[in-house]
mmCIF file of C-alpha atoms and ligand atoms in Angstrom:
data_model
loop_
_atom_site.group_PDB
_atom_site.id
_atom_site.type_symbol
_atom_site.label_atom_id
_atom_site.label_comp_id
_atom_site.label_asym_id
_atom_site.label_seq_id
_atom_site.Cartn_x
_atom_site.Cartn_y
_atom_site.Cartn_z
ATOM 1 C CA UNK A 1 2.497 -119.256 172.520
ATOM 2 C CA UNK A 2 2.791 -122.816 171.265
ATOM 3 C CA UNK A 3 5.701 -124.787 172.582
ATOM 4 C CA UNK A 4 5.401 -127.734 170.180
ATOM 5 C CA UNK A 5 4.888 -125.828 166.942
ATOM 6 C CA UNK A 6 5.766 -127.961 163.895
ATOM 7 C CA UNK A 7 6.682 -130.943 166.055
ATOM 8 C CA UNK A 8 5.593 -134.439 164.990
ATOM 9 C CA UNK A 9 4.599 -136.558 167.953
ATOM 10 C CA UNK A 10 3.905 -140.265 167.631
ATOM 11 C CA UNK A 11 1.646 -141.135 170.555
ATOM 12 C CA UNK A 12 1.644 -144.792 171.559
ATOM 13 C CA UNK A 13 -1.335 -145.872 173.668
ATOM 14 C CA UNK A 14 -1.138 -149.133 175.587
ATOM 15 C CA UNK A 15 -3.719 -150.973 177.695
ATOM 16 C CA UNK A 16 -4.679 -149.216 180.904
ATOM 17 C CA UNK A 17 -7.577 -147.266 182.354
ATOM 18 C CA UNK A 18 -5.556 -144.051 181.921
ATOM 19 C CA UNK A 19 -5.994 -144.490 178.130
ATOM 20 C CA UNK A 20 -9.057 -142.262 178.408
ATOM 21 C CA UNK A 21 -6.724 -139.374 179.295
ATOM 22 C CA UNK A 22 -4.838 -139.947 176.033
ATOM 23 C CA UNK A 23 -7.823 -138.615 174.098
ATOM 24 C CA UNK A 24 -7.438 -135.295 175.909
ATOM 25 C CA UNK A 25 -3.667 -135.510 175.445
ATOM 26 C CA UNK A 26 -4.094 -135.692 171.645
ATOM 27 C CA UNK A 27 -6.187 -132.512 171.675
ATOM 28 C CA UNK A 28 -3.784 -130.667 173.897
ATOM 29 C CA UNK A 29 -0.733 -131.717 171.901
ATOM 30 C CA UNK A 30 -2.443 -130.277 168.836
ATOM 31 C CA UNK A 31 -3.352 -127.097 170.721
ATOM 32 C CA UNK A 32 0.358 -126.786 171.523
ATOM 33 C CA UNK A 33 1.074 -126.832 167.781
ATOM 34 C CA UNK A 34 2.100 -130.477 167.244
ATOM 35 C CA UNK A 35 0.941 -132.954 164.586
ATOM 36 C CA UNK A 36 -0.060 -136.221 166.233
ATOM 37 C CA UNK A 37 -0.241 -139.773 164.895
ATOM 38 C CA UNK A 38 -1.605 -142.431 167.218
ATOM 39 C CA UNK A 39 -0.496 -146.059 167.456
ATOM 40 C CA UNK A 40 -2.623 -148.289 169.692
ATOM 41 C CA UNK A 41 -1.839 -151.741 171.045
ATOM 42 C CA UNK A 42 -4.522 -154.428 171.041
ATOM 43 C CA UNK A 43 -5.055 -153.987 174.795
ATOM 44 C CA UNK A 44 -5.434 -150.197 174.413
ATOM 45 C CA UNK A 45 -8.396 -150.791 172.102
ATOM 46 C CA UNK A 46 -10.240 -152.468 174.982
ATOM 47 C CA UNK A 47 -10.218 -149.113 176.806
ATOM 48 C CA UNK A 48 -10.710 -146.549 174.036
ATOM 49 C CA UNK A 49 -11.611 -146.934 170.379
ATOM 50 C CA UNK A 50 -9.313 -146.133 167.467
ATOM 51 C CA UNK A 51 -12.190 -144.130 165.988
ATOM 52 C CA UNK A 52 -12.076 -141.670 168.910
ATOM 53 C CA UNK A 53 -8.349 -141.196 168.465
ATOM 54 C CA UNK A 54 -8.710 -140.879 164.695
ATOM 55 C CA UNK A 55 -11.372 -138.199 165.024
ATOM 56 C CA UNK A 56 -9.267 -136.244 167.528
ATOM 57 C CA UNK A 57 -5.913 -136.544 165.776
ATOM 58 C CA UNK A 58 -7.300 -136.055 162.260
ATOM 59 C CA UNK A 59 -5.075 -138.935 161.112
ATOM 60 C CA UNK A 60 -5.686 -142.650 160.645
ATOM 61 C CA UNK A 61 -4.879 -144.629 163.795
ATOM 62 C CA UNK A 62 -2.304 -147.393 163.399
ATOM 63 C CA UNK A 63 -2.993 -150.669 165.169
ATOM 64 C CA UNK A 64 -1.438 -153.572 163.263
ATOM 65 C CA UNK A 65 2.090 -154.464 162.251
ATOM 66 C CA UNK A 66 1.186 -156.770 159.411
ATOM 67 C CA UNK A 67 -1.529 -154.773 157.718
ATOM 68 C CA UNK A 68 -0.850 -154.620 153.949
ATOM 69 C CA UNK A 69 -3.020 -151.509 153.507
ATOM 70 C CA UNK A 70 -1.235 -149.653 156.326
ATOM 71 C CA UNK A 71 2.201 -150.752 155.131
ATOM 72 C CA UNK A 72 1.397 -149.422 151.641
ATOM 73 C CA UNK A 73 0.557 -146.045 153.228
ATOM 74 C CA UNK A 74 2.490 -145.275 156.380
ATOM 75 C CA UNK A 75 4.110 -148.461 157.620
ATOM 76 C CA UNK A 76 6.145 -148.977 160.742
ATOM 77 C CA UNK A 77 9.388 -147.689 159.213
ATOM 78 C CA UNK A 78 7.768 -144.524 157.862
ATOM 79 C CA UNK A 79 6.090 -143.910 161.219
ATOM 80 C CA UNK A 80 9.408 -144.437 162.982
ATOM 81 C CA UNK A 81 11.029 -141.897 160.642
ATOM 82 C CA UNK A 82 8.138 -139.439 160.804
ATOM 83 C CA UNK A 83 8.289 -139.013 164.590
ATOM 84 C CA UNK A 84 10.277 -136.218 166.234
ATOM 85 C CA UNK A 85 9.402 -137.879 169.531
ATOM 86 C CA UNK A 86 7.717 -141.180 170.413
ATOM 87 C CA UNK A 87 5.599 -140.718 173.545
ATOM 88 C CA UNK A 88 3.915 -143.759 175.072
ATOM 89 C CA UNK A 89 1.088 -142.657 177.350
ATOM 90 C CA UNK A 90 -0.154 -144.591 179.151
ATOM 91 C CA UNK A 91 2.694 -147.097 179.274
ATOM 92 C CA UNK A 92 1.552 -150.288 181.017
ATOM 93 C CA UNK A 93 3.857 -152.481 183.107
ATOM 94 C CA UNK A 94 3.647 -155.087 180.343
ATOM 95 C CA UNK A 95 4.647 -152.614 177.645
ATOM 96 C CA UNK A 96 7.557 -151.313 179.745
ATOM 97 C CA UNK A 97 8.746 -154.930 180.155
ATOM 98 C CA UNK A 98 8.515 -155.595 176.415
ATOM 99 C CA UNK A 99 10.296 -152.330 175.589
ATOM 100 C CA UNK A 100 13.077 -153.153 178.060
ATOM 101 C CA UNK A 101 13.509 -156.562 176.409
ATOM 102 C CA UNK A 102 13.687 -155.059 172.936
ATOM 103 C CA UNK A 103 10.750 -157.078 171.663
ATOM 104 C CA UNK A 104 9.346 -156.308 168.239
ATOM 105 C CA UNK A 105 6.185 -158.352 168.191
ATOM 106 C CA UNK A 106 3.657 -155.609 167.500
ATOM 107 C CA UNK A 107 3.507 -152.268 165.739
ATOM 108 C CA UNK A 108 4.398 -150.052 168.709
ATOM 109 C CA UNK A 109 7.388 -152.077 169.916
ATOM 110 C CA UNK A 110 8.658 -152.335 166.324
ATOM 111 C CA UNK A 111 8.453 -148.566 165.889
ATOM 112 C CA UNK A 112 10.360 -148.116 169.158
ATOM 113 C CA UNK A 113 13.100 -150.416 167.833
ATOM 114 C CA UNK A 114 13.250 -148.709 164.438
ATOM 115 C CA UNK A 115 13.054 -145.051 165.413
ATOM 116 C CA UNK A 116 15.995 -142.706 165.791
ATOM 117 C CA UNK A 117 13.732 -140.246 167.647
ATOM 118 C CA UNK A 118 13.865 -139.925 171.434
ATOM 119 C CA UNK A 119 11.365 -142.121 173.291
ATOM 120 C CA UNK A 120 9.456 -141.166 176.442
ATOM 121 C CA UNK A 121 7.096 -143.284 178.498
ATOM 122 C CA UNK A 122 4.411 -142.128 180.921
ATOM 123 C CA UNK A 123 3.831 -145.154 183.161
ATOM 124 C CA UNK A 124 0.329 -145.852 184.456
ATOM 125 C CA UNK A 125 -0.372 -148.897 186.573
ATOM 126 C CA UNK A 126 -1.406 -150.162 190.001
ATOM 127 C CA UNK A 127 0.984 -149.052 192.738
ATOM 128 C CA UNK A 128 1.982 -152.649 193.548
ATOM 129 C CA UNK A 129 2.900 -153.287 189.920
ATOM 130 C CA UNK A 130 4.908 -150.051 189.838
ATOM 131 C CA UNK A 131 6.837 -150.905 192.990
ATOM 132 C CA UNK A 132 7.438 -154.500 191.878
ATOM 133 C CA UNK A 133 11.154 -155.287 191.529
ATOM 134 C CA UNK A 134 10.726 -156.503 187.923
ATOM 135 C CA UNK A 135 9.107 -153.235 186.842
ATOM 136 C CA UNK A 136 11.787 -151.215 188.619
ATOM 137 C CA UNK A 137 14.522 -153.290 186.953
ATOM 138 C CA UNK A 138 12.899 -152.743 183.546
ATOM 139 C CA UNK A 139 12.753 -148.993 184.187
ATOM 140 C CA UNK A 140 16.447 -148.941 185.022
ATOM 141 C CA UNK A 141 17.171 -150.599 181.670
ATOM 142 C CA UNK A 142 15.073 -147.994 179.879
ATOM 143 C CA UNK A 143 16.834 -145.147 181.688
ATOM 144 C CA UNK A 144 20.227 -146.603 180.692
ATOM 145 C CA UNK A 145 19.016 -146.561 177.095
ATOM 146 C CA UNK A 146 18.084 -142.879 177.416
ATOM 147 C CA UNK A 147 14.342 -143.514 177.374
ATOM 148 C CA UNK A 148 12.726 -140.722 179.384
ATOM 149 C CA UNK A 149 10.299 -141.665 182.142
ATOM 150 C CA UNK A 150 7.589 -139.062 182.825
ATOM 151 C CA UNK A 151 5.958 -139.695 186.201
ATOM 152 C CA UNK A 152 4.060 -141.484 187.509
ATOM 153 C CA UNK A 153 2.201 -139.344 190.043
ATOM 154 C CA UNK A 154 1.147 -140.492 193.501
ATOM 155 C CA UNK A 155 -2.478 -140.636 194.549
ATOM 156 C CA UNK A 156 -5.770 -142.482 194.407
ATOM 157 C CA UNK A 157 -6.006 -145.198 191.772
ATOM 158 C CA UNK A 158 -8.896 -146.608 189.727
ATOM 159 C CA UNK A 159 -8.579 -149.910 191.646
ATOM 160 C CA UNK A 160 -9.004 -148.126 195.005
ATOM 161 C CA UNK A 161 -5.331 -148.265 196.026
ATOM 162 C CA UNK A 162 -3.390 -145.161 196.916
ATOM 163 C CA UNK A 163 0.243 -144.779 195.859
ATOM 164 C CA UNK A 164 2.550 -144.221 192.882
ATOM 165 C CA UNK A 165 1.290 -145.253 189.449
ATOM 166 C CA UNK A 166 -1.087 -142.547 188.214
ATOM 167 C CA UNK A 167 -0.325 -141.246 184.747
ATOM 168 C CA UNK A 168 0.726 -137.591 184.695
ATOM 169 C CA UNK A 169 -1.958 -135.157 183.570
ATOM 170 C CA UNK A 170 -1.933 -134.192 179.857
ATOM 171 C CA UNK A 171 -0.638 -130.651 180.523
ATOM 172 C CA UNK A 172 2.253 -132.007 182.624
ATOM 173 C CA UNK A 173 3.085 -134.419 179.815
ATOM 174 C CA UNK A 174 3.065 -131.615 177.248
ATOM 175 C CA UNK A 175 5.468 -129.598 179.383
ATOM 176 C CA UNK A 176 7.730 -132.635 179.682
ATOM 177 C CA UNK A 177 7.636 -133.297 175.922
ATOM 178 C CA UNK A 178 8.401 -129.624 175.197
ATOM 179 C CA UNK A 179 11.419 -129.999 177.485
ATOM 180 C CA UNK A 180 12.719 -132.781 175.217
ATOM 181 C CA UNK A 181 13.203 -130.258 172.422
ATOM 182 C CA UNK A 182 15.455 -128.029 174.451
ATOM 183 C CA UNK A 183 18.694 -127.950 172.535
ATOM 184 C CA UNK A 184 20.753 -127.036 175.578
ATOM 185 C CA UNK A 185 22.603 -124.499 173.400
ATOM 186 C CA UNK A 186 21.928 -121.772 175.962
ATOM 187 C CA UNK A 187 21.997 -123.930 179.094
ATOM 188 C CA UNK A 188 23.176 -121.840 182.031
ATOM 189 C CA UNK A 189 22.755 -118.561 180.112
ATOM 190 C CA UNK A 190 20.429 -115.686 180.890
ATOM 191 C CA UNK A 191 18.504 -114.013 178.076
ATOM 192 C CA UNK A 192 16.457 -110.821 178.473
ATOM 193 C CA UNK A 193 14.017 -109.886 175.708
ATOM 194 C CA UNK A 194 11.868 -106.802 175.240
ATOM 195 C CA UNK A 195 8.702 -107.291 173.186
ATOM 196 C CA UNK A 196 5.487 -105.666 172.020
ATOM 197 C CA UNK A 197 4.659 -101.982 171.769
ATOM 198 C CA UNK A 198 4.944 -99.379 174.469
ATOM 199 C CA UNK A 199 2.039 -97.123 175.307
ATOM 200 C CA UNK A 200 2.578 -93.452 176.167
ATOM 201 C CA UNK A 201 -0.309 -91.650 177.822
ATOM 202 C CA UNK A 202 -1.453 -88.263 176.525
ATOM 203 C CA UNK A 203 -4.210 -87.863 179.088
ATOM 204 C CA UNK A 204 -6.223 -90.267 181.291
ATOM 205 C CA UNK A 205 -7.945 -91.856 178.253
ATOM 206 C CA UNK A 206 -5.598 -91.499 175.261
ATOM 207 C CA UNK A 207 -2.176 -92.759 174.358
ATOM 208 C CA UNK A 208 0.440 -93.026 171.578
ATOM 209 C CA UNK A 209 1.346 -96.566 170.540
ATOM 210 C CA UNK A 210 1.903 -98.735 167.451
ATOM 211 C CA UNK A 211 0.725 -101.963 165.785
ATOM 212 C CA UNK A 212 3.407 -104.287 167.159
ATOM 213 C CA UNK A 213 1.804 -107.634 168.096
ATOM 214 C CA UNK A 214 4.733 -108.847 170.183
ATOM 215 C CA UNK A 215 4.762 -112.189 168.291
ATOM 216 C CA UNK A 216 8.428 -112.024 167.283
ATOM 217 C CA UNK A 217 9.652 -111.197 170.786
ATOM 218 C CA UNK A 218 7.464 -113.883 172.372
ATOM 219 C CA UNK A 219 8.677 -116.460 169.819
ATOM 220 C CA UNK A 220 12.272 -115.507 170.642
ATOM 221 C CA UNK A 221 11.576 -115.911 174.360
ATOM 222 C CA UNK A 222 10.070 -119.350 173.733
ATOM 223 C CA UNK A 223 13.047 -120.385 171.573
ATOM 224 C CA UNK A 224 15.561 -119.096 174.151
ATOM 225 C CA UNK A 225 13.759 -121.029 176.897
ATOM 226 C CA UNK A 226 13.698 -124.175 174.739
ATOM 227 C CA UNK A 227 17.440 -123.734 174.192
ATOM 228 C CA UNK A 228 17.841 -123.943 177.964
ATOM 229 C CA UNK A 229 18.284 -120.259 178.869
ATOM 230 C CA UNK A 230 16.842 -118.595 181.942
ATOM 231 C CA UNK A 231 14.591 -116.262 179.991
ATOM 232 C CA UNK A 232 13.044 -112.971 181.030
ATOM 233 C CA UNK A 233 10.444 -111.371 178.788
ATOM 234 C CA UNK A 234 9.729 -107.684 179.336
ATOM 235 C CA UNK A 235 6.566 -106.984 177.426
ATOM 236 C CA UNK A 236 4.469 -103.975 176.570
ATOM 237 C CA UNK A 237 0.691 -104.470 176.235
ATOM 238 C CA UNK A 238 -0.108 -107.370 173.846
ATOM 239 C CA UNK A 239 -2.914 -109.869 173.258
ATOM 240 C CA UNK A 240 -0.537 -112.803 173.762
ATOM 241 C CA UNK A 241 -0.660 -115.196 176.700
ATOM 242 C CA UNK A 242 2.382 -115.165 178.961
ATOM 243 C CA UNK A 243 4.484 -118.175 177.910
ATOM 244 C CA UNK A 244 5.078 -120.899 180.485
ATOM 245 C CA UNK A 245 8.515 -121.391 182.061
ATOM 246 C CA UNK A 246 9.470 -117.795 181.238
ATOM 247 C CA UNK A 247 9.545 -114.917 183.711
ATOM 248 C CA UNK A 248 7.247 -112.287 182.232
ATOM 249 C CA UNK A 249 7.306 -108.664 183.296
ATOM 250 C CA UNK A 250 4.467 -106.471 182.049
ATOM 251 C CA UNK A 251 5.219 -102.828 181.414
ATOM 252 C CA UNK A 252 3.364 -100.015 179.699
ATOM 253 C CA UNK A 253 5.715 -97.152 178.910
ATOM 254 C CA UNK A 254 9.219 -96.934 177.448
ATOM 255 C CA UNK A 255 10.499 -95.585 180.757
ATOM 256 C CA UNK A 256 9.082 -98.631 182.602
ATOM 257 C CA UNK A 257 10.591 -100.937 179.956
ATOM 258 C CA UNK A 258 13.975 -99.274 180.460
ATOM 259 C CA UNK A 259 13.819 -99.618 184.238
ATOM 260 C CA UNK A 260 12.800 -103.304 183.994
ATOM 261 C CA UNK A 261 15.611 -103.917 181.472
ATOM 262 C CA UNK A 262 18.216 -102.269 183.707
ATOM 263 C CA UNK A 263 16.954 -104.234 186.701
ATOM 264 C CA UNK A 264 17.372 -107.563 184.877
ATOM 265 C CA UNK A 265 20.530 -106.924 182.886
ATOM 266 C CA UNK A 266 23.005 -107.940 185.627
ATOM 267 C CA UNK A 267 24.204 -111.449 184.756
ATOM 268 C CA UNK A 268 22.497 -111.274 181.363
ATOM 269 C CA UNK A 269 24.343 -112.953 178.467
ATOM 270 C CA UNK A 270 22.085 -111.912 175.589
ATOM 271 C CA UNK A 271 19.802 -108.864 175.471
ATOM 272 C CA UNK A 272 17.340 -108.850 172.580
ATOM 273 C CA UNK A 273 15.393 -105.655 171.928
ATOM 274 C CA UNK A 274 12.406 -106.840 169.921
ATOM 275 C CA UNK A 275 10.030 -104.211 171.327
ATOM 276 C CA UNK A 276 8.634 -101.469 169.117
ATOM 277 C CA UNK A 277 9.328 -98.667 171.572
ATOM 278 C CA UNK A 278 7.483 -95.386 171.039
ATOM 279 C CA UNK A 279 10.158 -92.880 170.057
ATOM 280 C CA UNK A 280 8.356 -89.981 171.733
ATOM 281 C CA UNK A 281 6.027 -89.398 174.659
ATOM 282 C CA UNK A 282 3.981 -86.421 175.789
ATOM 283 C CA UNK A 283 6.100 -83.750 177.434
ATOM 284 C CA UNK A 284 3.369 -83.582 180.031
ATOM 285 C CA UNK A 285 0.516 -86.014 180.540
ATOM 286 C CA UNK A 286 -2.643 -83.924 180.823
ATOM 287 C CA UNK A 287 -4.198 -84.622 184.239
ATOM 288 C CA UNK A 288 -7.715 -84.383 182.748
ATOM 289 C CA UNK A 289 -9.109 -85.501 179.387
ATOM 290 C CA UNK A 290 -7.954 -83.056 176.693
ATOM 291 C CA UNK A 291 -11.084 -81.226 175.519
ATOM 292 C CA UNK A 292 -11.984 -80.550 171.907
ATOM 293 C CA UNK A 293 -11.788 -76.817 171.153
ATOM 294 C CA UNK A 294 -13.111 -74.634 168.318
ATOM 295 C CA UNK A 295 -9.624 -74.644 166.762
ATOM 296 C CA UNK A 296 -8.998 -76.884 163.748
ATOM 297 C CA UNK A 297 -5.682 -78.050 165.088
ATOM 298 C CA UNK A 298 -4.147 -79.146 168.346
ATOM 299 C CA UNK A 299 -0.457 -79.050 169.099
ATOM 300 C CA UNK A 300 1.067 -81.704 171.300
ATOM 301 C CA UNK A 301 4.552 -81.267 172.667
ATOM 302 C CA UNK A 302 6.422 -84.567 172.534
ATOM 303 C CA UNK A 303 9.782 -85.414 174.006
ATOM 304 C CA UNK A 304 12.141 -88.213 173.139
ATOM 305 C CA UNK A 305 11.969 -91.513 174.990
ATOM 306 C CA UNK A 306 15.150 -93.136 176.247
ATOM 307 C CA UNK A 307 16.720 -95.568 173.762
ATOM 308 C CA UNK A 308 16.578 -98.801 175.751
ATOM 309 C CA UNK A 309 18.831 -100.993 173.620
ATOM 310 C CA UNK A 310 21.434 -98.210 173.239
ATOM 311 C CA UNK A 311 21.415 -97.693 177.018
ATOM 312 C CA UNK A 312 22.034 -101.398 177.603
ATOM 313 C CA UNK A 313 24.731 -101.517 174.914
ATOM 314 C CA UNK A 314 26.517 -98.578 176.573
ATOM 315 C CA UNK A 315 26.901 -100.436 179.885
ATOM 316 C CA UNK A 316 30.409 -101.386 180.963
ATOM 317 C CA UNK A 317 29.742 -105.128 181.103
ATOM 318 C CA UNK A 318 27.334 -105.127 178.234
ATOM 319 C CA UNK A 319 25.627 -108.386 177.241
ATOM 320 C CA UNK A 320 25.658 -109.605 173.627
ATOM 321 C CA UNK A 321 23.139 -107.038 172.421
ATOM 322 C CA UNK A 322 20.705 -107.561 169.569
ATOM 323 C CA UNK A 323 18.417 -104.967 167.989
ATOM 324 C CA UNK A 324 15.734 -104.971 165.331
ATOM 325 C CA UNK A 325 15.471 -102.486 162.489
ATOM 326 C CA UNK A 326 12.008 -102.343 160.959
ATOM 327 C CA UNK A 327 12.252 -100.156 157.895
ATOM 328 C CA UNK A 328 10.107 -99.488 154.859
ATOM 329 C CA UNK A 329 13.034 -98.255 152.681
ATOM 330 C CA UNK A 330 16.864 -98.394 152.511
ATOM 331 C CA UNK A 331 16.669 -101.341 154.884
ATOM 332 C CA UNK A 332 20.287 -102.476 154.908
ATOM 333 C CA UNK A 333 21.792 -98.973 155.008
ATOM 334 C CA UNK A 334 19.642 -97.896 157.930
ATOM 335 C CA UNK A 335 20.203 -101.186 159.748
ATOM 336 C CA UNK A 336 23.974 -100.903 159.340
ATOM 337 C CA UNK A 337 23.930 -97.339 160.670
ATOM 338 C CA UNK A 338 21.847 -98.389 163.683
ATOM 339 C CA UNK A 339 24.176 -101.286 164.436
ATOM 340 C CA UNK A 340 27.058 -98.858 164.776
ATOM 341 C CA UNK A 341 25.243 -95.925 166.348
ATOM 342 C CA UNK A 342 23.706 -98.068 169.092
ATOM 343 C CA UNK A 343 26.873 -100.160 169.597
ATOM 344 C CA UNK A 344 25.011 -103.440 168.942
ATOM 345 C CA UNK A 345 26.472 -106.875 168.263
ATOM 346 C CA UNK A 346 23.749 -107.995 165.891
ATOM 347 C CA UNK A 347 21.010 -106.241 163.994
ATOM 348 C CA UNK A 348 17.953 -108.042 162.642
ATOM 349 C CA UNK A 349 16.638 -106.058 159.694
ATOM 350 C CA UNK A 350 13.015 -106.396 158.825
ATOM 351 C CA UNK A 351 11.382 -104.983 155.684
ATOM 352 C CA UNK A 352 7.979 -103.841 156.902
ATOM 353 C CA UNK A 353 7.052 -102.844 153.322
ATOM 354 C CA UNK A 354 6.711 -106.485 152.177
ATOM 355 C CA UNK A 355 3.329 -108.178 152.316
ATOM 356 C CA UNK A 356 2.671 -111.031 154.771
ATOM 357 C CA UNK A 357 5.759 -110.530 156.895
ATOM 358 C CA UNK A 358 6.845 -108.420 159.834
ATOM 359 C CA UNK A 359 4.516 -106.315 161.977
ATOM 360 C CA UNK A 360 1.433 -108.142 163.193
ATOM 361 C CA UNK A 361 1.805 -111.133 160.849
ATOM 362 C CA UNK A 362 2.733 -114.755 161.622
ATOM 363 C CA UNK A 363 5.663 -114.959 159.215
ATOM 364 C CA UNK A 364 8.834 -112.979 158.899
ATOM 365 C CA UNK A 365 11.877 -112.733 156.637
ATOM 366 C CA UNK A 366 14.950 -110.847 157.810
ATOM 367 C CA UNK A 367 18.517 -109.971 157.033
ATOM 368 C CA UNK A 368 20.904 -110.200 159.934
ATOM 369 C CA UNK A 369 23.887 -107.911 160.072
ATOM 370 C CA UNK A 370 26.892 -107.840 162.341
ATOM 371 C CA UNK A 371 30.248 -106.114 162.104
ATOM 372 C CA UNK A 372 31.599 -108.785 159.735
ATOM 373 C CA UNK A 373 28.802 -109.870 157.445
ATOM 374 C CA UNK A 374 25.152 -109.982 156.526
ATOM 375 C CA UNK A 375 22.989 -113.069 156.061
ATOM 376 C CA UNK A 376 19.485 -113.409 154.682
ATOM 377 C CA UNK A 377 16.897 -115.613 156.393
ATOM 378 C CA UNK A 378 14.041 -116.165 153.945
ATOM 379 C CA UNK A 379 10.329 -116.125 154.863
ATOM 380 C CA UNK A 380 9.344 -118.628 157.539
ATOM 381 C CA UNK A 381 7.079 -118.735 160.596
ATOM 382 C CA UNK A 382 8.098 -116.451 163.445
ATOM 383 C CA UNK A 383 8.545 -119.552 165.634
ATOM 384 C CA UNK A 384 10.960 -121.148 163.170
ATOM 385 C CA UNK A 385 12.749 -117.863 162.573
ATOM 386 C CA UNK A 386 13.087 -117.365 166.322
ATOM 387 C CA UNK A 387 14.703 -120.795 166.730
ATOM 388 C CA UNK A 388 17.082 -120.120 163.844
ATOM 389 C CA UNK A 389 18.010 -116.705 165.277
ATOM 390 C CA UNK A 390 18.626 -118.151 168.736
ATOM 391 C CA UNK A 391 21.008 -120.738 167.243
ATOM 392 C CA UNK A 392 22.933 -117.963 165.460
ATOM 393 C CA UNK A 393 23.099 -115.812 168.613
ATOM 394 C CA UNK A 394 24.222 -118.781 170.732
ATOM 395 C CA UNK A 395 27.015 -119.562 168.275
ATOM 396 C CA UNK A 396 28.132 -115.914 168.100
ATOM 397 C CA UNK A 397 28.109 -115.751 171.889
ATOM 398 C CA UNK A 398 30.337 -118.849 172.078
ATOM 399 C CA UNK A 399 32.723 -117.370 169.474
ATOM 400 C CA UNK A 400 32.939 -114.122 171.471
ATOM 401 C CA UNK A 401 33.847 -115.891 174.708
HETATM 402 O O1 C5P B 1 15.879 -96.534 166.375
HETATM 403 P P1 C5P B 1 14.892 -97.595 166.099
HETATM 404 O O2 C5P B 1 13.620 -97.468 166.895
HETATM 405 O O3 C5P B 1 14.584 -97.844 164.659
HETATM 406 O O4 C5P B 1 15.641 -98.917 166.587
HETATM 407 C C1 C5P B 1 14.998 -100.123 166.688
HETATM 408 C C2 C5P B 1 15.693 -100.972 167.718
HETATM 409 O O5 C5P B 1 15.989 -100.222 168.895
HETATM 410 C C3 C5P B 1 14.811 -102.092 168.185
HETATM 411 O O6 C5P B 1 15.651 -103.157 168.571
HETATM 412 C C4 C5P B 1 14.088 -101.484 169.378
HETATM 413 O O7 C5P B 1 13.634 -102.466 170.268
HETATM 414 C C5 C5P B 1 15.186 -100.632 169.987
HETATM 415 N N1 C5P B 1 14.692 -99.417 170.634
HETATM 416 C C6 C5P B 1 14.815 -99.300 172.001
HETATM 417 N N2 C5P B 1 14.402 -98.148 172.608
HETATM 418 C C7 C5P B 1 13.879 -97.130 171.905
HETATM 419 C C8 C5P B 1 13.760 -97.248 170.517
HETATM 420 C C9 C5P B 1 14.160 -98.411 169.915
HETATM 421 O O8 C5P B 1 15.270 -100.245 172.655
HETATM 422 N N3 C5P B 1 13.498 -96.039 172.508
#
């Protein structure tokens, strides 16, 4: 799951040996779903070429403040506006000093002055330079101005010294940047989400399941985590990687999903049932593989699975409980009935009949229904939809309290 999907990161590279790591950082930011534009200082170009960064980012690299061609395209003001975050990695001692003084004598410092986006710096320098009182004083100024400081790490340095001043590794920086997007809307809250299909064995080799990919539930877990919630994802079998910074519990059957849900519901503020739970399971799992017979038909006895979301919603101290209704007809009617029958606070209705949305696809469009009203959320990526849904749930939760 990408944690920086749709984010626009302006990466500033200043002069330091750690600039070689910035090439990897560009790739990894893109892997995490971000668009990246690179601005390099003159000193940075002594360590790594703009061509490398251009090839990796897929965008022209910006190096000069007074470049008529660049200003006609994306000049410093447009770059400053484009960025969701300005990340300077590596940030040299000299750059940190110039940023602290509010200088605007090159492209990168000018962008930092002009931007309304949050700024983060990943210092990289010799340990003596890091510990120097001037550098420390400059860092205090930056912190006062809400500039985030990522790192540095301690360890061996290119110059042979050992101590603080190593730039954080690209993956640590990506985690830190993702943290900047946390809205804090669900800070201090606990969110439990079920996701994916369940799998009900018929015999040692066969099972009943469905096509749920788990993408919507995983996107909701990511969005809840980004909003600051302690997030627990209870997932049936999916192809998706367990998201970072989220407690993931793997289950197979509906019964296991119910037990995991009950175990984690104490203290839970929002319970979101995004799993496509098998409605029925075999009355008895055959101990050996069921053999083909001469008969043209085979009868399986199925029994009903527990309704997980209804069980949670029936608890005395029930959390704000959200269900999904995936229907191919009479969507709103069925969703409304389910909302009441299962005693839910919010129902997210999903028309699985429409092309390119819902089950197994990357986009979704839904209608959300609660006791008072319904609201349509038009087609958008599951990540975006998840963020929008989390905002709505957080607001409803606040209103209910
Ligand atoms: O009744 P139906 O399966 O259509 O309801 C869908 C909603 O109920 C979803 O939120 C789903 O996760 C939840 N559900 C459940 N346990 C079941 C069946 C459905 O939690 N056994």
